PDB file of C-alpha atoms in Angstrom:
ATOM      1  CA  UNK A  25     122.630 110.230 115.304  1.00  0.00           C
ATOM      2  CA  UNK A  26     124.575 113.488 115.280  1.00  0.00           C
ATOM      3  CA  UNK A  27     127.943 114.276 116.847  1.00  0.00           C
ATOM      4  CA  UNK A  28     126.252 115.078 120.165  1.00  0.00           C
ATOM      5  CA  UNK A  29     124.585 111.667 120.487  1.00  0.00           C
ATOM      6  CA  UNK A  30     121.100 112.893 119.567  1.00  0.00           C
ATOM      7  CA  UNK A  31     118.728 111.844 116.796  1.00  0.00           C
ATOM      8  CA  UNK A  32     116.000 113.561 114.819  1.00  0.00           C
ATOM      9  CA  UNK A  33     113.645 110.565 114.759  1.00  0.00           C
ATOM     10  CA  UNK A  34     110.390 110.101 112.922  1.00  0.00           C
ATOM     11  CA  UNK A  35     108.166 107.092 112.312  1.00  0.00           C
ATOM     12  CA  UNK A  36     106.769 105.770 109.065  1.00  0.00           C
ATOM     13  CA  UNK A  37     103.698 103.506 109.240  1.00  0.00           C
ATOM     14  CA  UNK A  38     102.938 101.308 106.234  1.00  0.00           C
ATOM     15  CA  UNK A  39      99.752  99.282 106.028  1.00  0.00           C
ATOM     16  CA  UNK A  40      99.317  97.653 102.635  1.00  0.00           C
ATOM     17  CA  UNK A  41     101.022 100.552 100.863  1.00  0.00           C
ATOM     18  CA  UNK A  42      99.085 103.195 102.767  1.00  0.00           C
ATOM     19  CA  UNK A  43     101.795 105.357 104.293  1.00  0.00           C
ATOM     20  CA  UNK A  44     101.512 107.656 107.291  1.00  0.00           C
ATOM     21  CA  UNK A  45     104.391 109.595 108.854  1.00  0.00           C
ATOM     22  CA  UNK A  46     105.010 111.486 112.086  1.00  0.00           C
ATOM     23  CA  UNK A  47     106.801 114.803 112.261  1.00  0.00           C
ATOM     24  CA  UNK A  48     110.464 114.430 113.099  1.00  0.00           C
ATOM     25  CA  UNK A  49     111.411 115.161 116.705  1.00  0.00           C
ATOM     26  CA  UNK A  50     114.495 117.374 116.892  1.00  0.00           C
ATOM     27  CA  UNK A  51     117.674 116.344 118.716  1.00  0.00           C
ATOM     28  CA  UNK A  52     116.295 113.742 121.109  1.00  0.00           C
ATOM     29  CA  UNK A  53     116.636 110.098 122.077  1.00  0.00           C
ATOM     30  CA  UNK A  54     113.204 110.113 123.774  1.00  0.00           C
ATOM     31  CA  UNK A  55     110.707 111.495 121.247  1.00  0.00           C
ATOM     32  CA  UNK A  56     107.021 112.004 121.916  1.00  0.00           C
ATOM     33  CA  UNK A  57     104.757 112.333 118.902  1.00  0.00           C
ATOM     34  CA  UNK A  58     101.197 111.971 120.228  1.00  0.00           C
ATOM     35  CA  UNK A  59     100.026 111.467 116.641  1.00  0.00           C
ATOM     36  CA  UNK A  60      96.817 109.828 115.464  1.00  0.00           C
ATOM     37  CA  UNK A  61      96.605 108.073 112.103  1.00  0.00           C
ATOM     38  CA  UNK A  62      93.644 106.408 110.445  1.00  0.00           C
ATOM     39  CA  UNK A  63      93.618 103.607 107.890  1.00  0.00           C
ATOM     40  CA  UNK A  64      90.321 102.833 106.147  1.00  0.00           C
ATOM     41  CA  UNK A  65      89.629  99.264 105.029  1.00  0.00           C
ATOM     42  CA  UNK A  66      86.801  97.563 103.201  1.00  0.00           C
ATOM     43  CA  UNK A  67      84.806  95.259 105.486  1.00  0.00           C
ATOM     44  CA  UNK A  68      86.111  92.180 103.648  1.00  0.00           C
ATOM     45  CA  UNK A  69      89.687  93.103 104.630  1.00  0.00           C
ATOM     46  CA  UNK A  70      88.780  92.755 108.309  1.00  0.00           C
ATOM     47  CA  UNK A  71      88.879  88.955 107.926  1.00  0.00           C
ATOM     48  CA  UNK A  72      92.476  88.998 106.693  1.00  0.00           C
ATOM     49  CA  UNK A  73      93.964  92.455 107.358  1.00  0.00           C
ATOM     50  CA  UNK A  74      97.422  93.369 106.132  1.00  0.00           C
ATOM     51  CA  UNK A  75     100.180  93.828 108.715  1.00  0.00           C
ATOM     52  CA  UNK A  76     101.198  97.266 109.971  1.00  0.00           C
ATOM     53  CA  UNK A  77     104.918  97.868 109.454  1.00  0.00           C
ATOM     54  CA  UNK A  78     106.387 100.550 111.705  1.00  0.00           C
ATOM     55  CA  UNK A  79     109.824 101.904 110.811  1.00  0.00           C
ATOM     56  CA  UNK A  80     111.780 104.505 112.766  1.00  0.00           C
ATOM     57  CA  UNK A  81     114.232 106.768 110.943  1.00  0.00           C
ATOM     58  CA  UNK A  82     116.795 109.388 111.923  1.00  0.00           C
ATOM     59  CA  UNK A  83     116.311 112.463 109.728  1.00  0.00           C
ATOM     60  CA  UNK A  84     119.557 113.601 108.139  1.00  0.00           C
ATOM     61  CA  UNK A  85     120.181 117.117 106.866  1.00  0.00           C
ATOM     62  CA  UNK A  86     122.454 116.174 103.973  1.00  0.00           C
ATOM     63  CA  UNK A  87     122.505 112.401 103.533  1.00  0.00           C
ATOM     64  CA  UNK A  88     119.707 109.878 103.127  1.00  0.00           C
ATOM     65  CA  UNK A  89     117.699 109.384 106.324  1.00  0.00           C
ATOM     66  CA  UNK A  90     119.071 106.498 108.376  1.00  0.00           C
ATOM     67  CA  UNK A  91     116.808 103.615 109.375  1.00  0.00           C
ATOM     68  CA  UNK A  92     116.982 103.073 113.130  1.00  0.00           C
ATOM     69  CA  UNK A  93     114.840  99.947 113.110  1.00  0.00           C
ATOM     70  CA  UNK A  94     111.368  98.534 112.633  1.00  0.00           C
ATOM     71  CA  UNK A  95     108.716  96.051 113.732  1.00  0.00           C
ATOM     72  CA  UNK A  96     105.497  94.611 112.349  1.00  0.00           C
ATOM     73  CA  UNK A  97     102.097  94.428 114.045  1.00  0.00           C
ATOM     74  CA  UNK A  98      99.643  91.662 113.128  1.00  0.00           C
ATOM     75  CA  UNK A  99      96.275  93.444 112.971  1.00  0.00           C
ATOM     76  CA  UNK A 100      94.079  90.308 113.004  1.00  0.00           C
ATOM     77  CA  UNK A 101      93.501  90.419 116.759  1.00  0.00           C
ATOM     78  CA  UNK A 102      92.396  94.054 116.553  1.00  0.00           C
ATOM     79  CA  UNK A 103      89.750  93.298 113.948  1.00  0.00           C
ATOM     80  CA  UNK A 104      88.626  90.254 115.958  1.00  0.00           C
ATOM     81  CA  UNK A 105      88.136  92.495 119.023  1.00  0.00           C
ATOM     82  CA  UNK A 106      86.614  95.465 117.233  1.00  0.00           C
ATOM     83  CA  UNK A 107      86.183  98.543 119.406  1.00  0.00           C
ATOM     84  CA  UNK A 108      88.659  97.448 122.083  1.00  0.00           C
ATOM     85  CA  UNK A 109      91.751  99.590 122.499  1.00  0.00           C
ATOM     86  CA  UNK A 110      95.153  98.031 122.877  1.00  0.00           C
ATOM     87  CA  UNK A 111      98.009 100.012 124.417  1.00  0.00           C
ATOM     88  CA  UNK A 112     101.327  98.258 124.026  1.00  0.00           C
ATOM     89  CA  UNK A 113     105.046  98.896 123.867  1.00  0.00           C
ATOM     90  CA  UNK A 114     106.715  97.432 120.784  1.00  0.00           C
ATOM     91  CA  UNK A 115     110.451  96.810 120.495  1.00  0.00           C
ATOM     92  CA  UNK A 116     112.224  98.439 117.562  1.00  0.00           C
ATOM     93  CA  UNK A 117     114.771  96.041 116.077  1.00  0.00           C
ATOM     94  CA  UNK A 118     117.620  97.146 113.828  1.00  0.00           C
ATOM     95  CA  UNK A 119     118.567  95.227 110.681  1.00  0.00           C
ATOM     96  CA  UNK A 120     120.748  92.856 112.739  1.00  0.00           C
ATOM     97  CA  UNK A 121     117.884  92.059 115.129  1.00  0.00           C
ATOM     98  CA  UNK A 122     119.347  94.112 117.978  1.00  0.00           C
ATOM     99  CA  UNK A 123     116.947  96.176 120.084  1.00  0.00           C
ATOM    100  CA  UNK A 124     117.145  99.848 119.094  1.00  0.00           C
ATOM    101  CA  UNK A 125     114.403 101.274 121.320  1.00  0.00           C
ATOM    102  CA  UNK A 126     110.671 100.944 121.746  1.00  0.00           C
ATOM    103  CA  UNK A 127     107.482 102.699 120.717  1.00  0.00           C
ATOM    104  CA  UNK A 128     104.180 102.878 122.559  1.00  0.00           C
ATOM    105  CA  UNK A 129     101.163 102.424 120.272  1.00  0.00           C
ATOM    106  CA  UNK A 130      97.458 102.572 120.958  1.00  0.00           C
ATOM    107  CA  UNK A 131      95.523 100.643 118.302  1.00  0.00           C
ATOM    108  CA  UNK A 132      91.807 100.095 117.858  1.00  0.00           C
ATOM    109  CA  UNK A 133      89.318  99.351 115.117  1.00  0.00           C
ATOM    110  CA  UNK A 134      85.828 100.648 114.565  1.00  0.00           C
ATOM    111  CA  UNK A 135      83.087 100.289 112.017  1.00  0.00           C
ATOM    112  CA  UNK A 136      82.860 103.064 109.461  1.00  0.00           C
TER     113      UNK A 136
END
C-alpha cells in the first residue's frame, strides 16, 4: 500500500506449478480484472485434481512485491460436476489468518 492508502494489486494463480497472473490494477483498493485463465489437465487428474492456490500481491516499484494474502480452492467438486459453473466469493487471508479482502471467481471444467 502506498502513502495514499492505495495498492497496485495483482493475483497469481498456481495449480500444480502452472502459474497464471493478472495484470496489476493501479492505485486501487477495489480492483477489477475480468481475466480468464485456462489450466489443461490429463483426464486421470480429474479424479484427484491439485488445489488452486490464489495469492494477491501489491506491486511495488522499488522493493519486492508485498503479499496481501491468499486462499486455496479444492477443485474436486468442480471435476465431479463437470460443465457446471460456480461463481463464488473467496476470502483472502493474510499470513496471520486475518481477512484482507475477497475475490470473486467463476470456475468450471469441461472436456477437452
